[in-house]
Amino acid sequence: MNSKSGFFLKLAQSGLQNLAPYKPGKPIEELERETGNRDLVKLASNENPLGPPDRVLAAISGEHGNLSRYPDGGAFYLKQKLSERLNVAPEMITLGNGSNDVLEMLARTFLGPGTEAIVSQHCFVVYPLLTKALGADLVEIQTRDYQPDLDSTLKSVTERTRMIFLANPNNPTGTWVSKKEIISFMNNLPSSILVVLDEAYYEYVNSQDYPDGIELQRDYENLVVTRTFSKAYGLAGLRIGYSVSNPEIADLMNRIRQPFNVNSLSLVAASLALDEMDFLGESIAINNEGMKVLEQTFSLLDLQYIPSAGNFLTVDLDQNALPIYKSLLQKGIIVRPIEVYGLPNHLRVSIGLPHQNERFSVALSEVLSNFQS
Ligand SMILES: *Cc1c(COP(=O)(O)O)cnc(C)c1O
């Protein structure tokens, strides 16, 4: 047995050599184990603070008897339902084990050594991870005031560019681009370059000029839209998301898709969740309310935040965020440090239930006053 460290690293694919694994928000169970504190608030992973919809919970309990069977790999019923809801052909829909899985299928379909993907500075970290893991080159465009710079993006296109990732709104900044900006961008982009428009927070956005990517997809065959049940629908733990694309792209993705990538409970849950309009409405209302509360908190503390269209708010602490993050952990509150996104002075805070936002606000002002004195 050769246990010299780095022995297997040299054997790994070159794309993996400089890759750091994705670091998720600290799980509640972990902080519970570490501190013994059982009264914890997690505002670190943009999860729906209401939990899953009740009716979805009841329905998946009824499915347990079917767990010895493989799921429907073609996801007939869910695709049918999404197709009606979104007014797209079922052949345009690709389901994934979370939208992460869909993003990975897209990347594996089009990226590899000798190709390039373009992302924005402070983009969702999964895009660079996938690009590098596949041995493709990553081109990162500087943001302006945290906003993606679409003109520079267009200018950076080369004949090796295959894909442009754009989250709308973006995580962790919460910034979004308008319909007018996307249309002008798409009109000026060669149709051989795929734009992956990641709409994980689509349901939460209430800005008038926010585009519906699936509507735009009708006009641009090189546009792929991804959405998820992890956020507003409250099903992050089940892992289900999807893309809407040109059928030919969907067919290519299907060639590398794991045959049973979406499990049977998720198929049932997602289908039902689409009918939970009241739950969705309540989730959005709680988010709007909580957003205002956190904005106020930060303003009162004289902290700048990045205006967000998602279910989270990113705040500039004007000092390294890690010590403050750790002090908040001591008070039983988990938020998200985002130095891996190039924002070492910022924390990303997911919008919680009213009492959770309140606890966070109080804790933050206590922590900050300790740091100032
Ligand atoms: C949360 C999030 C996702 C969703 O990931 P799932 O795999 O669907 O849970 C995708 N993109 C962005 C930008 C996100 O923040």
Coordinates of N, CA, C and O in Angstrom, one line a residue, residues 103-227:
L103 N -27.3 20.9 -14.6 CA -26.2 21.7 -15.0 C -25.0 20.8 -15.3 O -24.3 21.1 -16.3
E104 N -24.8 19.8 -14.6 CA -23.7 18.9 -14.9 C -23.9 18.1 -16.2 O -23.0 18.0 -17.0
M105 N -25.1 17.7 -16.5 CA -25.4 17.1 -17.8 C -25.1 18.0 -18.9 O -24.5 17.7 -20.0
L106 N -25.5 19.3 -18.8 CA -25.2 20.3 -19.8 C -23.7 20.5 -20.0 O -23.3 20.5 -21.1
A107 N -23.0 20.6 -18.9 CA -21.6 20.8 -19.0 C -20.9 19.6 -19.6 O -20.1 19.8 -20.6
R108 N -21.3 18.4 -19.2 CA -20.7 17.2 -19.8 C -21.0 17.0 -21.3 O -20.3 16.5 -22.0
T109 N -22.2 17.6 -21.7 CA -22.6 17.5 -23.1 C -21.7 18.4 -24.0 O -21.4 18.0 -25.1
F110 N -21.4 19.5 -23.5 CA -20.7 20.5 -24.4 C -19.3 21.0 -24.0 O -18.6 21.6 -24.8
L111 N -18.9 20.7 -22.8 CA -17.5 21.1 -22.4 C -16.5 20.0 -22.3 O -16.9 18.9 -21.9
G112 N -15.3 20.3 -22.6 CA -14.2 19.4 -22.5 C -12.9 20.1 -22.8 O -13.0 21.3 -23.0
P113 N -11.8 19.4 -22.8 CA -10.5 20.1 -23.1 C -10.6 20.8 -24.4 O -11.2 20.3 -25.4
G114 N -10.0 22.0 -24.4 CA -10.0 22.8 -25.7 C -11.2 23.7 -25.8 O -11.3 24.5 -26.8
T115 N -12.2 23.6 -25.0 CA -13.4 24.5 -25.0 C -13.3 25.5 -23.8 O -12.6 25.3 -22.9
E116 N -14.2 26.5 -23.9 CA -14.2 27.5 -22.9 C -15.7 27.7 -22.4 O -16.6 27.6 -23.2
A117 N -15.8 28.0 -21.1 CA -17.1 28.4 -20.6 C -16.9 29.8 -20.0 O -15.8 30.1 -19.4
I118 N -17.9 30.7 -20.2 CA -17.8 32.0 -19.6 C -18.7 32.2 -18.4 O -19.9 31.7 -18.5
V119 N -18.2 32.7 -17.3 CA -19.0 33.0 -16.1 C -18.7 34.4 -15.7 O -17.8 35.0 -16.1
S120 N -19.5 34.9 -14.8 CA -19.3 36.2 -14.1 C -18.5 36.0 -12.8 O -18.7 35.0 -12.2
Q121 N -17.8 37.0 -12.5 CA -17.2 37.1 -11.1 C -18.3 36.9 -10.1 O -19.4 37.4 -10.4
H122 N -18.1 36.3 -9.0 CA -19.0 36.0 -7.9 C -20.2 35.1 -8.4 O -21.3 35.2 -7.8
C123 N -20.0 34.3 -9.4 CA -21.1 33.5 -9.9 C -21.3 32.2 -9.0 O -20.4 31.9 -8.1
F124 N -22.4 31.6 -9.1 CA -22.7 30.3 -8.4 C -21.5 29.4 -8.7 O -21.1 29.1 -9.8
V125 N -20.9 28.8 -7.6 CA -19.6 28.2 -7.6 C -19.7 26.8 -8.4 O -18.6 26.3 -8.8
V126 N -20.9 26.3 -8.6 CA -21.0 25.0 -9.3 C -20.5 25.2 -10.8 O -19.9 24.3 -11.4
Y127 N -20.7 26.4 -11.4 CA -20.3 26.5 -12.8 C -18.8 26.4 -13.0 O -18.3 25.6 -13.8
P128 N -18.0 27.1 -12.2 CA -16.5 26.9 -12.3 C -16.1 25.5 -12.0 O -15.2 24.9 -12.6
L129 N -16.7 24.9 -11.0 CA -16.4 23.5 -10.6 C -16.6 22.6 -11.7 O -15.7 21.8 -12.1
L130 N -17.7 22.6 -12.4 CA -18.0 21.7 -13.5 C -17.1 22.0 -14.6 O -16.5 21.0 -15.2
T131 N -16.9 23.2 -15.0 CA -16.0 23.6 -16.1 C -14.6 23.0 -15.9 O -14.1 22.4 -16.8
K132 N -14.1 23.3 -14.7 CA -12.7 22.8 -14.5 C -12.6 21.3 -14.4 O -11.7 20.7 -14.9
A133 N -13.6 20.7 -13.8 CA -13.6 19.3 -13.6 C -13.5 18.6 -15.0 O -13.0 17.5 -15.2
L134 N -14.2 19.2 -16.0 CA -14.2 18.6 -17.3 C -13.0 19.0 -18.2 O -12.9 18.6 -19.3
G135 N -12.1 19.7 -17.6 CA -10.9 20.1 -18.3 C -11.1 21.2 -19.3 O -10.2 21.5 -20.2
A136 N -12.2 21.9 -19.2 CA -12.4 23.1 -20.1 C -11.8 24.3 -19.4 O -11.6 24.3 -18.2
D137 N -11.7 25.4 -20.2 CA -11.1 26.6 -19.6 C -12.2 27.5 -19.2 O -13.3 27.7 -19.8
L138 N -12.0 28.1 -18.0 CA -13.0 29.0 -17.4 C -12.6 30.5 -17.7 O -11.4 30.9 -17.5
V139 N -13.5 31.2 -18.3 CA -13.2 32.7 -18.5 C -14.2 33.4 -17.6 O -15.4 33.2 -17.6
E140 N -13.6 34.2 -16.7 CA -14.4 34.9 -15.7 C -14.4 36.4 -16.0 O -13.4 37.0 -16.1
I141 N -15.6 36.9 -16.1 CA -15.8 38.4 -16.5 C -16.1 39.2 -15.2 O -16.9 38.8 -14.4
Q142 N -15.3 40.2 -15.1 CA -15.5 41.1 -13.9 C -16.9 41.7 -13.9 O -17.5 42.0 -14.9
T143 N -17.5 41.7 -12.7 CA -18.8 42.4 -12.6 C -18.6 43.9 -12.4 O -17.5 44.3 -12.1
R144 N -19.7 44.6 -12.6 CA -19.7 46.0 -12.3 C -20.7 46.3 -11.2 O -21.9 46.1 -11.5
D145 N -20.2 46.7 -10.1 CA -21.2 46.9 -9.0 C -22.0 45.6 -8.7 O -23.2 45.6 -8.5
Y146 N -21.3 44.4 -8.8 CA -21.8 43.1 -8.6 C -22.7 42.6 -9.7 O -23.2 41.5 -9.7
Q147 N -22.9 43.5 -10.7 CA -23.9 43.2 -11.8 C -23.1 42.5 -12.9 O -22.0 43.0 -13.3
P148 N -23.6 41.4 -13.5 CA -22.9 40.8 -14.6 C -22.7 41.8 -15.8 O -23.6 42.6 -16.1
D149 N -21.5 41.8 -16.4 CA -21.2 42.7 -17.5 C -21.4 42.0 -18.8 O -20.5 41.3 -19.3
L150 N -22.6 42.1 -19.4 CA -23.0 41.3 -20.6 C -22.2 41.8 -21.8 O -21.9 41.0 -22.7
D151 N -21.9 43.1 -21.9 CA -21.1 43.6 -23.0 C -19.7 43.0 -23.0 O -19.3 42.5 -24.1
S152 N -19.0 43.0 -21.9 CA -17.7 42.4 -21.8 C -17.8 40.9 -22.1 O -16.9 40.3 -22.7
T153 N -18.9 40.3 -21.6 CA -19.1 38.8 -21.9 C -19.1 38.6 -23.4 O -18.5 37.7 -23.9
L154 N -19.9 39.4 -24.1 CA -20.0 39.3 -25.6 C -18.6 39.4 -26.2 O -18.2 38.7 -27.1
K155 N -17.8 40.4 -25.7 CA -16.5 40.6 -26.3 C -15.5 39.5 -26.0 O -14.5 39.4 -26.7
S156 N -15.8 38.7 -25.0 CA -14.9 37.7 -24.6 C -15.1 36.3 -25.3 O -14.4 35.4 -25.1
V157 N -16.1 36.3 -26.1 CA -16.5 35.1 -26.9 C -15.3 34.8 -27.9 O -14.9 35.7 -28.6
T158 N -14.9 33.5 -27.9 CA -14.0 33.1 -28.9 C -14.5 31.9 -29.7 O -15.6 31.4 -29.3
E159 N -13.8 31.4 -30.6 CA -14.4 30.2 -31.3 C -14.3 29.0 -30.5 O -14.9 27.9 -30.8
R160 N -13.7 29.1 -29.3 CA -13.7 27.9 -28.4 C -14.8 28.0 -27.4 O -15.0 27.0 -26.6
T161 N -15.5 29.1 -27.3 CA -16.5 29.2 -26.3 C -17.7 28.3 -26.7 O -18.2 28.3 -27.8
R162 N -18.1 27.5 -25.7 CA -19.3 26.7 -25.9 C -20.5 27.1 -25.1 O -21.6 26.9 -25.5
M163 N -20.2 27.7 -23.9 CA -21.3 27.8 -23.0 C -21.1 29.1 -22.1 O -19.9 29.4 -21.7
I164 N -22.2 29.8 -21.9 CA -22.1 30.9 -20.9 C -23.1 30.6 -19.8 O -24.3 30.3 -20.1
F165 N -22.7 30.6 -18.6 CA -23.5 30.4 -17.4 C -24.0 31.7 -16.9 O -23.2 32.6 -16.6
L166 N -25.3 31.8 -16.7 CA -25.8 33.1 -16.1 C -27.0 32.7 -15.1 O -28.0 32.2 -15.6
A167 N -26.8 33.0 -13.9 CA -27.8 32.7 -12.9 C -28.6 34.0 -12.8 O -28.1 35.1 -12.6
N168 N -30.0 33.9 -12.9 CA -30.8 35.1 -12.8 C -32.0 34.8 -11.9 O -33.0 34.2 -12.4
P169 N -32.0 35.3 -10.7 CA -30.9 36.1 -10.1 C -29.7 35.2 -9.7 O -29.9 34.0 -9.6
N170 N -28.6 35.9 -9.5 CA -27.4 35.1 -9.1 C -27.3 34.8 -7.6 O -27.8 35.6 -6.8
N171 N -26.7 33.7 -7.3 CA -26.4 33.3 -6.0 C -24.9 33.3 -5.9 O -24.3 32.7 -6.7
P172 N -24.2 34.0 -5.0 CA -24.7 34.6 -3.8 C -25.0 36.1 -3.8 O -25.2 36.7 -2.7
T173 N -25.0 36.8 -5.0 CA -25.1 38.2 -4.9 C -26.6 38.7 -4.9 O -26.9 39.8 -4.5
G174 N -27.5 37.9 -5.5 CA -28.9 38.2 -5.6 C -29.2 39.2 -6.8 O -30.4 39.6 -7.0
T175 N -28.2 39.6 -7.5 CA -28.4 40.5 -8.6 C -29.1 39.8 -9.8 O -29.0 38.6 -10.0
W176 N -29.9 40.6 -10.6 CA -30.6 40.0 -11.7 C -30.4 40.9 -12.9 O -30.1 42.1 -12.8
V177 N -30.6 40.3 -14.1 CA -30.6 41.1 -15.3 C -32.0 41.2 -15.9 O -32.8 40.3 -15.7
S178 N -32.2 42.3 -16.6 CA -33.6 42.6 -17.1 C -33.8 41.8 -18.4 O -32.9 41.4 -19.1
K179 N -35.1 41.8 -18.7 CA -35.5 41.2 -20.0 C -34.8 41.9 -21.2 O -34.3 41.2 -22.1
K180 N -34.8 43.2 -21.1 CA -34.2 44.0 -22.2 C -32.7 43.6 -22.4 O -32.2 43.4 -23.5
E181 N -32.0 43.5 -21.2 CA -30.6 43.2 -21.3 C -30.4 41.8 -21.9 O -29.5 41.6 -22.7
I182 N -31.2 40.8 -21.4 CA -31.0 39.5 -21.9 C -31.3 39.4 -23.4 O -30.6 38.7 -24.2
I183 N -32.3 40.1 -23.9 CA -32.7 40.0 -25.3 C -31.6 40.6 -26.1 O -31.2 40.0 -27.1
S184 N -31.1 41.8 -25.7 CA -30.0 42.4 -26.5 C -28.8 41.5 -26.5 O -28.1 41.3 -27.5
F185 N -28.5 40.9 -25.3 CA -27.4 39.9 -25.2 C -27.6 38.8 -26.2 O -26.7 38.4 -27.0
M186 N -28.7 38.1 -26.2 CA -29.0 37.0 -27.0 C -28.9 37.4 -28.5 O -28.4 36.6 -29.3
N187 N -29.4 38.6 -28.8 CA -29.4 39.0 -30.2 C -28.0 39.2 -30.8 O -27.7 39.1 -32.0
N188 N -27.1 39.5 -29.9 CA -25.7 39.8 -30.3 C -24.7 38.6 -30.1 O -23.5 38.7 -30.4
L189 N -25.3 37.5 -29.7 CA -24.5 36.3 -29.4 C -24.6 35.3 -30.6 O -25.7 35.0 -31.0
P190 N -23.5 34.7 -31.0 CA -23.6 33.7 -32.1 C -24.5 32.5 -31.6 O -24.4 32.1 -30.4
S191 N -25.3 32.0 -32.4 CA -26.3 31.0 -32.0 C -25.7 29.6 -31.7 O -26.3 28.7 -31.1
S192 N -24.4 29.5 -32.0 CA -23.7 28.3 -31.6 C -23.2 28.3 -30.2 O -22.6 27.3 -29.7
I193 N -23.4 29.3 -29.5 CA -23.0 29.4 -28.1 C -24.2 29.2 -27.1 O -25.1 30.0 -27.2
L194 N -24.1 28.3 -26.3 CA -25.2 28.0 -25.4 C -25.3 28.9 -24.2 O -24.2 29.1 -23.6
V195 N -26.4 29.5 -23.9 CA -26.6 30.2 -22.7 C -27.4 29.4 -21.7 O -28.5 29.0 -22.0
V196 N -26.8 29.1 -20.6 CA -27.5 28.4 -19.5 C -28.0 29.4 -18.5 O -27.2 30.1 -17.8
L197 N -29.3 29.7 -18.6 CA -29.9 30.7 -17.7 C -30.5 29.9 -16.5 O -31.5 29.2 -16.6
D198 N -29.9 30.1 -15.4 CA -30.2 29.4 -14.2 C -31.2 30.2 -13.3 O -30.9 31.2 -12.8
E199 N -32.5 29.7 -13.4 CA -33.6 30.4 -12.7 C -34.0 29.7 -11.4 O -35.2 29.5 -11.1
A200 N -33.0 29.4 -10.6 CA -33.3 28.6 -9.3 C -34.3 29.4 -8.4 O -35.0 28.9 -7.6
Y201 N -34.2 30.8 -8.5 CA -35.0 31.6 -7.6 C -36.2 32.3 -8.4 O -36.8 33.2 -7.9
Y202 N -36.5 31.8 -9.5 CA -37.5 32.4 -10.4 C -38.8 32.8 -9.7 O -39.3 33.9 -9.8
E203 N -39.3 31.9 -8.8 CA -40.6 32.1 -8.2 C -40.6 33.3 -7.2 O -41.6 33.9 -7.0
Y204 N -39.4 33.6 -6.7 CA -39.3 34.7 -5.7 C -39.3 36.1 -6.3 O -39.5 37.0 -5.6
V205 N -38.9 36.2 -7.6 CA -38.6 37.5 -8.1 C -39.8 38.3 -8.3 O -40.8 37.8 -9.0
N206 N -39.9 39.5 -7.9 CA -41.1 40.3 -8.1 C -40.8 41.6 -8.9 O -41.6 42.5 -8.9
S207 N -39.6 41.7 -9.5 CA -39.3 42.8 -10.3 C -40.0 42.8 -11.6 O -40.1 41.8 -12.3
Q208 N -40.6 43.9 -12.0 CA -41.4 44.1 -13.2 C -40.6 43.7 -14.5 O -41.1 43.1 -15.4
D209 N -39.3 44.0 -14.5 CA -38.5 43.8 -15.7 C -37.8 42.5 -15.8 O -36.9 42.2 -16.6
Y210 N -38.2 41.6 -14.8 CA -37.5 40.3 -14.8 C -38.1 39.4 -15.9 O -39.3 39.2 -16.0
P211 N -37.2 38.8 -16.7 CA -37.7 38.0 -17.8 C -38.0 36.5 -17.4 O -37.5 36.0 -16.4
D212 N -39.0 36.0 -18.1 CA -39.3 34.5 -18.0 C -38.5 33.8 -19.0 O -38.8 33.9 -20.2
G213 N -37.4 33.1 -18.5 CA -36.5 32.5 -19.5 C -37.2 31.5 -20.4 O -36.8 31.3 -21.6
I214 N -38.2 30.8 -19.9 CA -38.9 29.8 -20.7 C -39.6 30.5 -21.9 O -39.7 29.9 -23.0
E215 N -40.1 31.6 -21.7 CA -40.7 32.4 -22.8 C -39.7 32.8 -23.8 O -39.9 32.7 -25.0
L216 N -38.5 33.3 -23.3 CA -37.5 33.7 -24.2 C -36.9 32.5 -25.0 O -36.5 32.7 -26.1
Q217 N -36.9 31.3 -24.4 CA -36.4 30.2 -25.0 C -37.1 29.9 -26.4 O -36.4 29.4 -27.3
R218 N -38.3 30.3 -26.5 CA -39.0 30.1 -27.8 C -38.3 30.9 -29.0 O -38.4 30.5 -30.1
D219 N -37.7 32.0 -28.6 CA -37.0 32.8 -29.6 C -35.5 32.5 -29.8 O -34.9 32.9 -30.8
Y220 N -35.0 31.8 -28.9 CA -33.5 31.5 -28.9 C -33.3 30.0 -28.7 O -33.3 29.6 -27.5
E221 N -32.9 29.3 -29.7 CA -32.7 27.9 -29.5 C -31.5 27.5 -28.7 O -31.3 26.4 -28.2
N222 N -30.6 28.5 -28.6 CA -29.3 28.3 -27.9 C -29.5 28.7 -26.4 O -28.5 28.8 -25.7
L223 N -30.7 29.0 -26.0 CA -31.0 29.3 -24.6 C -31.5 28.0 -23.9 O -32.5 27.4 -24.3
V224 N -30.9 27.7 -22.7 CA -31.4 26.6 -21.9 C -31.7 27.2 -20.5 O -30.9 27.9 -19.9
V225 N -32.9 26.9 -20.0 CA -33.3 27.4 -18.8 C -33.4 26.3 -17.7 O -33.9 25.2 -18.0
T226 N -32.8 26.5 -16.6 CA -32.9 25.5 -15.5 C -33.7 26.1 -14.3 O -33.6 27.3 -14.0
R227 N -34.5 25.2 -13.7 CA -35.3 25.6 -12.5 C -35.2 24.5 -11.5 O -34.8 23.3 -11.9

